[in-house]
Coordinates of C-alpha atoms in Angstrom, one line a residue:
M1 CA -35.3 -19.5 2.4
K2 CA -33.3 -18.1 5.3
N3 CA -30.2 -18.2 3.1
L4 CA -31.6 -15.8 0.6
E5 CA -33.2 -13.6 3.2
I6 CA -30.0 -13.1 5.1
A7 CA -28.1 -12.7 1.9
S8 CA -30.4 -9.9 0.8
I9 CA -30.0 -8.1 4.2
F10 CA -26.2 -8.3 3.9
G11 CA -26.4 -6.9 0.4
N12 CA -28.6 -4.0 1.6
M13 CA -26.3 -3.3 4.4
A14 CA -23.3 -3.1 2.0
D15 CA -25.2 -0.5 0.0
L16 CA -26.2 1.5 3.0
L17 CA -22.7 1.4 4.4
E18 CA -21.3 2.6 1.1
I19 CA -23.7 5.5 1.1
Q20 CA -22.4 6.4 4.6
G21 CA -18.8 6.2 3.3
A22 CA -17.9 3.4 5.6
N23 CA -14.7 1.4 5.5
P24 CA -14.4 -0.3 2.1
F25 CA -13.2 -3.6 3.7
R26 CA -16.3 -3.7 5.8
I27 CA -18.5 -3.1 2.8
R28 CA -16.7 -5.8 0.8
A29 CA -17.1 -8.2 3.7
Y30 CA -20.9 -7.9 3.6
R31 CA -20.9 -8.3 -0.2
N32 CA -18.8 -11.4 -0.1
A33 CA -21.0 -12.8 2.6
R34 CA -24.0 -12.2 0.4
A35 CA -22.4 -14.0 -2.5
S36 CA -21.5 -17.0 -0.3
L37 CA -25.0 -17.3 1.2
E38 CA -26.7 -17.0 -2.2
S39 CA -24.7 -19.9 -3.6
L40 CA -24.8 -22.0 -0.4
T41 CA -26.4 -25.4 -1.1
D42 CA -26.9 -26.3 2.6
N43 CA -29.6 -24.7 4.8
V44 CA -27.9 -22.0 6.9
E45 CA -30.1 -22.9 9.8
E46 CA -28.8 -26.4 9.8
I47 CA -25.2 -25.1 9.6
A48 CA -26.0 -22.9 12.6
K49 CA -27.2 -25.9 14.5
R50 CA -23.9 -27.6 13.8
E51 CA -22.1 -24.5 15.0
A52 CA -20.3 -24.3 11.7
L53 CA -21.3 -20.9 10.4
K54 CA -17.6 -19.8 10.3
D55 CA -16.9 -22.6 7.9
I56 CA -18.9 -20.6 5.2
Q57 CA -16.6 -18.7 2.9
G58 CA -16.6 -15.0 4.0
I59 CA -18.4 -15.5 7.3
G60 CA -16.4 -14.5 10.4
K61 CA -17.3 -14.2 14.1
D62 CA -19.2 -10.9 13.7
L63 CA -21.3 -12.0 10.7
A64 CA -21.9 -15.4 12.2
A65 CA -23.4 -13.6 15.3
K66 CA -25.7 -11.5 13.0
I67 CA -26.9 -14.7 11.2
L68 CA -27.6 -16.4 14.5
E69 CA -29.5 -13.3 15.7
Y70 CA -31.7 -13.3 12.6
I71 CA -32.4 -17.0 12.9
R72 CA -33.4 -16.6 16.5
E73 CA -35.3 -13.4 16.3
G74 CA -36.3 -12.8 12.7
R75 CA -34.5 -9.4 12.7
M76 CA -31.0 -8.0 12.8
E77 CA -30.5 -5.1 15.1
A78 CA -27.5 -3.7 13.2
Y79 CA -29.6 -3.6 10.0
E80 CA -32.6 -2.0 11.7
N81 CA -30.3 0.7 13.2
L82 CA -28.6 1.3 9.8
K83 CA -32.0 1.8 8.1
K84 CA -32.9 4.5 10.7
E85 CA -29.7 6.4 9.9
I86 CA -30.4 6.4 6.1
P87 CA -33.4 8.4 4.7
V88 CA -35.9 6.1 3.2
G89 CA -35.8 8.0 -0.1
L90 CA -32.1 7.2 -0.4
V91 CA -32.8 3.5 0.0
H92 CA -35.2 3.7 -3.0
V93 CA -32.7 5.6 -5.2
V94 CA -29.8 3.2 -4.5
S95 CA -32.0 0.3 -5.7
I96 CA -31.7 1.6 -9.3
P97 CA -29.1 -0.7 -11.1
T98 CA -27.3 2.2 -12.8
I99 CA -27.0 4.4 -9.8
G100 CA -24.1 3.8 -7.4
P101 CA -24.3 4.8 -3.7
K102 CA -22.3 8.0 -4.1
T103 CA -24.5 9.2 -6.9
A104 CA -27.6 8.2 -4.9
R105 CA -26.4 10.3 -2.0
S106 CA -25.8 13.3 -4.2
I107 CA -29.2 13.0 -5.8
F108 CA -30.9 12.7 -2.5
D109 CA -29.0 15.6 -0.9
H110 CA -29.9 17.9 -3.8
T111 CA -33.5 16.8 -4.5
G112 CA -34.8 14.9 -1.5
V113 CA -36.5 12.2 -3.7
E114 CA -38.7 9.8 -1.8
S115 CA -39.6 7.3 -4.5
V116 CA -38.5 5.8 -7.9
E117 CA -41.5 7.4 -9.5
Q118 CA -40.4 10.9 -8.3
L119 CA -36.9 10.2 -9.5
E120 CA -38.1 9.2 -12.9
K121 CA -40.2 12.4 -13.1
L122 CA -37.2 14.6 -12.2
A123 CA -35.0 12.7 -14.7
K124 CA -37.5 13.1 -17.6
E125 CA -37.9 16.8 -16.8
G126 CA -34.1 17.2 -16.9
K127 CA -34.0 18.5 -13.4
L128 CA -31.3 16.0 -12.3
L129 CA -28.9 18.0 -14.5
D130 CA -28.8 20.5 -11.6
V131 CA -27.1 17.8 -9.4
P132 CA -23.3 18.1 -9.5
G133 CA -21.7 15.4 -11.5
I134 CA -24.8 14.5 -13.5
K135 CA -24.4 15.1 -17.3
E136 CA -26.6 14.1 -20.2
K137 CA -24.9 10.7 -20.5
T138 CA -25.5 10.1 -16.7
L139 CA -29.1 11.1 -17.2
E140 CA -29.5 8.5 -20.0
N141 CA -28.0 5.8 -17.8
I142 CA -30.3 6.7 -14.9
L143 CA -33.4 6.5 -17.1
R144 CA -32.2 3.2 -18.5
G145 CA -31.6 2.0 -14.9
I146 CA -35.2 3.0 -13.9
D147 CA -36.5 1.1 -16.8
L148 CA -34.6 -2.0 -15.7
Y149 CA -35.8 -1.5 -12.1
K150 CA -39.4 -1.4 -13.3
R151 CA -39.0 -4.4 -15.5
R152 CA -37.5 -6.6 -12.8
K153 CA -39.9 -5.5 -10.1
G154 CA -42.0 -8.5 -9.2
T155 CA -39.7 -10.9 -10.9
F156 CA -37.3 -13.3 -9.2
L157 CA -34.2 -15.0 -10.6
L158 CA -34.4 -18.8 -11.2
G159 CA -31.5 -19.4 -8.9
R160 CA -33.2 -17.6 -6.0
A161 CA -36.7 -19.0 -6.5
L162 CA -35.8 -22.7 -6.9
P163 CA -34.1 -23.1 -3.5
V164 CA -37.2 -21.6 -1.9
A165 CA -39.5 -24.0 -3.8
L166 CA -37.4 -27.0 -2.8
E167 CA -37.5 -26.0 0.9
I168 CA -41.3 -25.7 0.7
I169 CA -41.5 -29.1 -0.9
E170 CA -39.4 -30.6 1.8
A171 CA -41.7 -29.1 4.5
L172 CA -44.8 -30.5 2.8
A173 CA -43.5 -33.9 1.8
S174 CA -44.6 -35.6 5.1
V175 CA -48.2 -34.5 4.7
S176 CA -48.7 -35.0 0.9
D177 CA -48.9 -38.1 -1.3
R178 CA -46.9 -36.2 -3.8
V179 CA -45.6 -32.6 -4.0
E180 CA -43.9 -30.8 -6.8
Y181 CA -43.2 -27.2 -8.1
A182 CA -44.9 -26.3 -11.3
G183 CA -45.4 -23.3 -13.5
S184 CA -42.5 -21.3 -15.1
L185 CA -40.2 -22.6 -12.4
R186 CA -40.7 -26.2 -13.5
R187 CA -40.0 -25.0 -17.1
M188 CA -36.8 -23.5 -15.6
K189 CA -37.4 -20.0 -17.0
E190 CA -34.6 -17.6 -16.2
T191 CA -37.0 -15.4 -14.1
V192 CA -40.3 -16.2 -12.5
H193 CA -43.1 -14.0 -11.1
D194 CA -44.2 -16.5 -8.5
I195 CA -43.9 -20.1 -7.3
D196 CA -46.5 -22.7 -8.0
I197 CA -46.6 -25.7 -5.7
L198 CA -48.8 -28.6 -6.5
A199 CA -49.7 -31.2 -3.9
A200 CA -51.7 -34.4 -4.2
S201 CA -53.8 -35.3 -1.2
S202 CA -57.4 -36.0 -0.1
N203 CA -56.8 -33.8 3.0
G204 CA -56.2 -30.3 1.7
D205 CA -56.8 -28.8 5.1
E206 CA -53.8 -30.6 6.6
I207 CA -51.5 -29.5 3.8
A208 CA -52.7 -25.9 4.0
K209 CA -52.0 -25.8 7.8
A210 CA -48.4 -27.1 7.2
F211 CA -47.9 -24.6 4.4
L212 CA -49.1 -21.7 6.6
A213 CA -46.8 -22.8 9.4
L214 CA -43.8 -21.9 7.3
P215 CA -41.7 -19.3 9.2
T216 CA -41.1 -16.9 6.3
I217 CA -44.7 -16.1 5.4
G218 CA -45.2 -12.4 5.4
R219 CA -48.9 -12.2 4.5
V220 CA -51.7 -14.6 3.6
L221 CA -53.6 -13.7 0.4
V222 CA -56.0 -16.6 0.0
Q223 CA -56.7 -19.5 2.3
G224 CA -58.6 -22.7 1.4
D225 CA -58.6 -26.5 1.1
T226 CA -57.6 -26.4 -2.6
K227 CA -55.7 -23.2 -3.0
T228 CA -53.7 -21.1 -0.6
S229 CA -51.6 -18.1 -1.6
V230 CA -49.1 -16.2 0.5
L231 CA -46.4 -13.6 0.2
L232 CA -43.1 -14.6 1.7
T233 CA -40.8 -12.1 3.3
G234 CA -39.3 -10.4 0.3
D235 CA -42.6 -10.3 -1.6
L236 CA -42.2 -13.6 -3.5
Q237 CA -45.7 -15.0 -4.0
V238 CA -46.3 -18.7 -3.5
D239 CA -49.5 -20.4 -4.7
L240 CA -50.2 -23.9 -3.2
R241 CA -52.8 -26.0 -5.1
V242 CA -54.1 -29.3 -3.7
V243 CA -55.5 -31.9 -6.0
E244 CA -56.8 -35.4 -5.6
P245 CA -54.1 -38.1 -6.2
S246 CA -56.2 -39.5 -9.1
S247 CA -55.9 -36.1 -11.0
W248 CA -52.1 -35.6 -10.3
G249 CA -50.8 -36.1 -13.8
A250 CA -53.4 -33.9 -15.5
A251 CA -53.0 -31.2 -12.9
L252 CA -49.2 -31.3 -13.3
V253 CA -49.6 -30.9 -17.1
Y254 CA -52.0 -28.0 -16.6
F255 CA -50.2 -26.1 -13.9
T256 CA -46.8 -26.5 -15.5
G257 CA -48.0 -24.8 -18.7
S258 CA -47.0 -22.7 -20.5
K259 CA -50.4 -21.3 -21.5
A260 CA -49.6 -21.5 -25.2
H261 CA -48.5 -25.2 -24.8
N262 CA -51.7 -26.0 -22.9
I263 CA -53.8 -24.5 -25.6
R264 CA -52.1 -26.7 -28.2
L265 CA -52.8 -29.8 -26.1
R266 CA -56.4 -28.8 -25.6
A267 CA -56.8 -28.3 -29.3
R268 CA -55.3 -31.7 -30.0
A269 CA -57.8 -33.2 -27.5
I270 CA -60.7 -31.5 -29.2
E271 CA -59.5 -32.9 -32.6
R272 CA -59.9 -36.4 -31.1
G273 CA -63.3 -35.7 -29.6
L274 CA -61.8 -35.4 -26.1
K275 CA -61.8 -32.8 -23.3
L276 CA -58.6 -31.8 -21.4
N277 CA -58.5 -29.8 -18.2
E278 CA -56.6 -29.9 -14.8
Y279 CA -58.7 -32.8 -13.6
G280 CA -58.0 -35.2 -16.5
L281 CA -58.5 -36.1 -20.1
F282 CA -62.1 -37.2 -20.7
D283 CA -64.1 -38.7 -23.6
E284 CA -67.4 -37.4 -25.0
N285 CA -69.3 -39.2 -22.2
G286 CA -67.3 -37.6 -19.5
D287 CA -65.4 -40.8 -18.6
V288 CA -61.7 -40.4 -17.6
I289 CA -59.2 -41.6 -20.1
A290 CA -56.1 -40.4 -18.4
A291 CA -55.4 -38.4 -15.3
S292 CA -53.1 -39.8 -12.7
K293 CA -49.8 -39.7 -14.7
E294 CA -48.4 -37.0 -17.0
E295 CA -47.1 -39.6 -19.5
D296 CA -50.6 -41.1 -19.7
V297 CA -52.1 -37.8 -20.6
Y298 CA -49.6 -37.2 -23.3
G299 CA -49.9 -40.8 -24.5
A300 CA -53.6 -40.6 -24.8
L301 CA -53.0 -37.6 -27.1
D302 CA -50.7 -39.8 -29.2
L303 CA -47.6 -38.0 -28.0
P304 CA -44.6 -39.0 -25.9
L305 CA -44.0 -37.2 -22.7
I306 CA -42.7 -33.7 -23.5
P307 CA -40.0 -32.5 -21.1
P308 CA -41.3 -29.5 -19.0
V309 CA -38.4 -27.3 -20.1
L310 CA -39.7 -27.5 -23.7
R311 CA -43.3 -26.7 -23.1
E312 CA -43.3 -23.2 -24.6
D313 CA -45.1 -23.8 -27.9
R314 CA -41.9 -23.5 -29.9
G315 CA -42.5 -26.5 -32.1
E316 CA -42.2 -29.2 -29.3
V317 CA -45.7 -30.6 -30.0
E318 CA -44.9 -30.9 -33.7
A319 CA -41.6 -32.5 -32.9
A320 CA -43.2 -34.9 -30.5
D321 CA -45.8 -35.8 -33.1
E322 CA -43.0 -36.6 -35.6
G323 CA -40.9 -38.5 -33.2
S324 CA -38.1 -35.9 -33.4
L325 CA -37.9 -34.5 -29.9
P326 CA -34.3 -33.8 -28.9
S327 CA -32.5 -36.1 -26.5
L328 CA -31.6 -33.2 -24.1
I329 CA -28.2 -32.6 -22.6
Q330 CA -28.2 -33.7 -18.9
A331 CA -26.1 -32.4 -16.0
E332 CA -24.3 -35.8 -15.8
D333 CA -23.2 -35.5 -19.4
V334 CA -21.0 -32.5 -18.5
R335 CA -17.4 -33.8 -18.0
G336 CA -15.6 -30.7 -16.9
D337 CA -16.0 -27.0 -15.9
L338 CA -14.0 -24.6 -18.1
H339 CA -14.5 -21.2 -16.5
M340 CA -13.6 -20.4 -13.0
H341 CA -11.5 -18.0 -10.9
T342 CA -9.2 -18.4 -7.9
T343 CA -7.5 -16.1 -5.4
W344 CA -5.0 -15.3 -8.2
S345 CA -7.6 -12.8 -9.5
D346 CA -11.0 -12.2 -8.0
G347 CA -11.9 -15.7 -6.8
A348 CA -12.4 -16.4 -3.1
E349 CA -10.6 -19.8 -2.9
S350 CA -7.2 -21.3 -3.9
T351 CA -6.5 -23.2 -7.1
E352 CA -6.1 -26.4 -5.0
A353 CA -9.5 -25.9 -3.4
M354 CA -11.3 -25.3 -6.7
V355 CA -9.6 -28.3 -8.3
A356 CA -10.5 -30.5 -5.4
A357 CA -14.1 -29.4 -5.5
T358 CA -14.5 -30.0 -9.2
K359 CA -12.9 -33.5 -8.8
R360 CA -15.4 -34.3 -6.0
R361 CA -18.2 -33.6 -8.5
G362 CA -17.0 -36.4 -10.6
Y363 CA -15.6 -34.4 -13.5
D364 CA -12.8 -35.6 -15.7
Y365 CA -11.2 -32.1 -16.1
V366 CA -11.2 -28.5 -15.1
A367 CA -9.8 -25.3 -16.5
I368 CA -8.6 -22.5 -14.2
T369 CA -9.3 -19.2 -16.0
D370 CA -8.3 -16.2 -13.9
H371 CA -8.8 -12.7 -15.3
S372 CA -6.3 -10.9 -17.5
K373 CA -4.3 -7.7 -16.8
S374 CA -6.7 -5.0 -18.2
L375 CA -9.4 -6.0 -15.6
G376 CA -7.6 -4.4 -12.7
V377 CA -10.8 -4.2 -10.6
A378 CA -10.8 -8.0 -10.7
G379 CA -7.1 -8.4 -9.9
G380 CA -6.2 -9.4 -13.4
L381 CA -2.8 -11.0 -13.9
S382 CA 0.2 -9.5 -15.6
D383 CA 2.0 -11.6 -18.2
E384 CA 4.6 -12.8 -15.6
D385 CA 2.0 -13.7 -13.0
L386 CA -0.1 -15.6 -15.6
L387 CA 2.8 -17.7 -16.6
R388 CA 3.7 -18.4 -13.0
H389 CA 0.1 -19.3 -12.4
A390 CA 0.2 -21.6 -15.4
E391 CA 3.3 -23.3 -13.9
E392 CA 1.4 -23.9 -10.7
I393 CA -1.5 -25.4 -12.5
H394 CA 0.6 -27.7 -14.6
E395 CA 2.4 -28.9 -11.5
L396 CA -1.0 -29.6 -9.9
D397 CA -2.1 -31.4 -13.1
S398 CA 0.9 -33.7 -12.9
K399 CA -0.3 -34.9 -9.5
H400 CA -3.5 -36.3 -10.9
A401 CA -3.3 -39.5 -13.0
D402 CA -7.0 -39.6 -13.9
F403 CA -8.0 -36.0 -13.9
R404 CA -6.8 -33.1 -16.0
V405 CA -6.2 -29.6 -14.7
L406 CA -5.9 -27.1 -17.6
A407 CA -4.1 -23.8 -17.4
G408 CA -6.2 -21.1 -18.8
T409 CA -7.3 -17.5 -18.7
E410 CA -10.4 -15.4 -19.2
V411 CA -8.7 -12.9 -21.4
D412 CA -10.2 -9.5 -22.0
I413 CA -11.3 -8.6 -25.6
R414 CA -10.1 -5.0 -25.8
N415 CA -12.1 -2.2 -27.4
D416 CA -10.5 -2.7 -30.8
G417 CA -11.0 -6.5 -30.7
S418 CA -7.4 -7.4 -29.8
L419 CA -6.7 -9.5 -26.8
D420 CA -5.1 -8.6 -23.5
Y421 CA -2.3 -11.1 -23.9
S422 CA 0.0 -11.7 -26.9
D423 CA -0.2 -14.9 -28.9
E424 CA 3.2 -15.9 -27.5
V425 CA 1.7 -15.8 -23.9
L426 CA -1.6 -17.5 -24.9
S427 CA 0.3 -20.3 -26.7
K428 CA 1.6 -21.5 -23.3
L429 CA -1.9 -22.1 -22.0
D430 CA -4.2 -25.1 -22.5
F431 CA -7.6 -23.3 -22.6
V432 CA -8.5 -19.7 -23.4
V433 CA -11.9 -18.0 -22.7
A434 CA -12.2 -14.5 -24.3
S435 CA -14.7 -12.1 -22.9
V436 CA -15.9 -8.5 -23.2
H437 CA -15.8 -6.6 -19.9
S438 CA -15.5 -3.0 -21.1
G439 CA -16.8 -0.7 -23.8
L440 CA -20.3 -2.2 -23.4
R441 CA -22.0 0.9 -24.9
Q442 CA -20.3 0.6 -28.2
D443 CA -22.5 0.3 -31.2
K444 CA -23.7 -3.1 -32.6
A445 CA -21.2 -3.2 -35.5
T446 CA -18.3 -2.4 -33.3
L447 CA -19.1 -4.9 -30.5
T448 CA -19.8 -7.6 -33.1
G449 CA -16.5 -6.8 -34.8
R450 CA -14.6 -7.2 -31.5
I451 CA -16.0 -10.6 -30.9
V452 CA -15.5 -11.8 -34.5
R453 CA -11.8 -10.6 -34.3
A454 CA -11.3 -12.5 -31.1
M455 CA -12.8 -15.7 -32.5
R456 CA -10.3 -15.6 -35.4
N457 CA -7.4 -15.9 -32.9
P458 CA -6.3 -19.5 -33.0
H459 CA -5.9 -19.7 -29.2
V460 CA -9.4 -18.6 -28.3
R461 CA -11.6 -21.6 -27.7
V462 CA -14.7 -20.0 -26.3
I463 CA -16.4 -16.6 -26.0
G464 CA -17.5 -16.1 -22.4
H465 CA -20.9 -14.7 -21.4
P466 CA -21.3 -13.5 -25.0
T467 CA -24.1 -10.9 -24.5
G468 CA -22.8 -9.5 -21.2
R469 CA -26.2 -9.3 -19.6
L470 CA -26.8 -9.4 -15.9
L471 CA -30.4 -10.3 -15.3
G472 CA -32.4 -7.4 -13.7
D473 CA -29.3 -5.2 -13.6
R474 CA -27.9 -4.9 -17.2
D475 CA -29.4 -5.6 -20.5
A476 CA -27.5 -7.6 -23.1
Y477 CA -25.5 -5.5 -25.5
E478 CA -26.5 -5.4 -29.1
L479 CA -24.8 -8.0 -31.3
D480 CA -25.3 -9.4 -34.8
F481 CA -25.6 -13.1 -33.9
D482 CA -26.0 -14.2 -37.5
Q483 CA -22.5 -12.9 -38.2
I484 CA -21.1 -14.1 -34.8
M485 CA -22.4 -17.6 -35.2
S486 CA -21.4 -17.9 -38.8
E487 CA -17.8 -17.0 -37.7
A488 CA -18.0 -19.3 -34.7
A489 CA -18.9 -22.2 -36.9
R490 CA -16.2 -21.3 -39.4
T491 CA -13.4 -21.0 -36.8
G492 CA -14.5 -23.7 -34.5
T493 CA -15.0 -21.3 -31.6
C494 CA -17.6 -22.2 -28.9
L495 CA -20.0 -19.9 -27.2
E496 CA -20.5 -20.1 -23.5
V497 CA -23.7 -20.9 -21.7
N498 CA -22.7 -19.2 -18.4
A499 CA -24.5 -21.1 -15.7
H500 CA -24.5 -18.4 -13.0
Y501 CA -28.2 -17.7 -12.5
H502 CA -27.5 -13.9 -12.7
R503 CA -26.3 -14.4 -16.3
L504 CA -27.6 -17.5 -18.0
D505 CA -25.8 -16.2 -21.1
L506 CA -26.3 -17.4 -23.8
N507 CA -30.0 -17.5 -23.2
D508 CA -32.3 -20.3 -24.4
V509 CA -33.3 -18.6 -27.7
L510 CA -29.6 -18.1 -28.7
C511 CA -28.8 -21.7 -27.6
R512 CA -31.3 -22.9 -30.2
K513 CA -29.9 -20.5 -32.8
A514 CA -26.5 -22.0 -32.1
R515 CA -27.8 -25.5 -32.7
E516 CA -29.4 -24.4 -36.0
M517 CA -26.2 -22.7 -37.1
G518 CA -23.9 -25.6 -36.2
V519 CA -22.1 -23.8 -33.3
R520 CA -21.1 -25.8 -30.2
V521 CA -21.4 -24.4 -26.7
I522 CA -19.7 -24.9 -23.5
I523 CA -21.7 -24.9 -20.2
S524 CA -19.5 -23.3 -17.5
T525 CA -20.2 -21.9 -14.0
D526 CA -17.8 -18.9 -13.9
S527 CA -17.3 -19.9 -10.3
H528 CA -15.6 -17.6 -7.9
N529 CA -15.8 -20.0 -5.0
T530 CA -16.6 -23.7 -4.6
E531 CA -20.2 -23.1 -3.8
N532 CA -20.7 -21.5 -7.3
L533 CA -20.0 -24.9 -8.9
E534 CA -23.6 -25.8 -7.8
N535 CA -25.0 -23.4 -10.4
L536 CA -24.3 -25.9 -13.2
P537 CA -27.9 -27.2 -13.4
Y538 CA -29.2 -23.7 -14.3
G539 CA -26.9 -23.6 -17.3
V540 CA -27.9 -27.1 -18.3
A541 CA -31.6 -26.2 -18.0
T542 CA -31.0 -23.1 -20.2
A543 CA -29.3 -25.3 -22.8
Q544 CA -32.2 -27.8 -22.6
R545 CA -34.7 -25.0 -23.2
G546 CA -32.6 -24.2 -26.3
W547 CA -33.1 -27.9 -27.5
L548 CA -29.4 -28.7 -27.1
E549 CA -28.3 -32.3 -27.0
K550 CA -25.0 -33.9 -25.7
E551 CA -23.4 -33.6 -29.1
H552 CA -23.9 -29.8 -29.1
V553 CA -22.0 -29.3 -25.8
L554 CA -18.2 -29.6 -26.2
N555 CA -17.5 -30.2 -22.5
S556 CA -19.5 -33.4 -22.7
C557 CA -16.5 -34.8 -24.7
P558 CA -13.3 -36.4 -23.4
V559 CA -10.6 -33.9 -22.8
E560 CA -8.6 -35.0 -25.8
E561 CA -11.5 -34.2 -28.1
L562 CA -12.1 -30.9 -26.3
L563 CA -8.5 -29.8 -26.8
A564 CA -8.4 -30.9 -30.5
F565 CA -11.6 -29.3 -31.5
K566 CA -10.5 -25.9 -32.7
Q567 CA -7.3 -27.1 -34.3
A568 CA -9.4 -29.6 -36.3
Q569 CA -11.4 -26.8 -38.1

């Protein structure tokens, strides 16, 4: 939990410093530190105890000292001082996804807004047009950003909520017979509103005490032997429910949900003259038929255990009844990561470091896919630099007898659908990801046409983060997926499931559509440092929620099959 708290503070400091017009390198340092802490798999407090904070990517002496200060005192003086220098209204304005720090400063200086609600009122009345630099198009973007802000308020990304839940479970494990996270988090939804923790014990008071002793609790909402609810620092609500060990399975079914799935199970129980609730499955006399194990509850309803990720009432009960539940893709099925960046473009670590990290994960292959030349903000490579980079990668590949290092690129799909490199250049690479990074406001037909044209290029193997969304910050752009997936199936082009928890793009619904239309996907991490490789399970969970099996995921194949796939179409 400390990881995410400190990461959030560093992100806020970067925004506030940019408002002040501080040194860009200082601002970037805080943003890089935030990214590193968000993707960190180890507990930053444990790293601090080992005196190894400076081993974290992007953490130098100054930032390490600030982290230690926060761990010791629960506050960071530099952050508190910075907040005093920035008007509170400005902090609210800069939290709108489509408003940058400079625009926020200008809006505040000319209007003195003190809340998002006041900003929205001024925008709808057209009064922001009096602010220098704000035109009609800017106003539209501001209103869209406010809508995004309101929709994401009270929601938390899967990749930020899950580490918190795991830390709580670790803290409660010694005082519980069993403890597990439940709710939408166990179903691995891309965003959650809160965290449900389920514990089995006959001593609810002891568990509640251990729960309330957590250091990051901001406010206690409800306190009791069977239910305790708190708000953590950062306003993430956590509900702890304690059940008797004999009811564990039924409670886990009930509190995992979804509501619609539970309704289907209860209806099935009623059809059999039974009653199902969080305490168990009972016959007409009130005798327990099943309660202690999830699989027993489902079995007594004549169903196999349905994986939590599928419990959304999207046909999983019918499939279970027919014996046709999918054999879902697993993280260990993924044999290589095919989208990542190095210091050649906007990555934080060298090619050698990224290759070594992927090999340690037990993969069979990896593709290095730095950005192309049009994406100057990300340090995109010129033709000459790309070819030099490819030579370096091929040389590195030659040093590994049992592991393939593929030379690739994430090539920009230009506004007319052409690619950022010529076919002659692309032909010298092993693996090409094509992505849209610009012109995101084009109409549906134009954006769809760009992607279709890119898929027709014989060198393009996959379309990266196809809808371009950033959860909570940018909506997916409009695309005709019937047309895109038809063309993907025809040309043998894969679509990416980008595993970064800020993207998860394709989403679960489109993963299922890909399965139905015969389109294979690739699950990649889009890593910009070695810690980002840990995001793979989020992509796998998204694919699972879309009913994808091993056969639907191309990078579950040997490298020879992977490289031959498009040519075989």
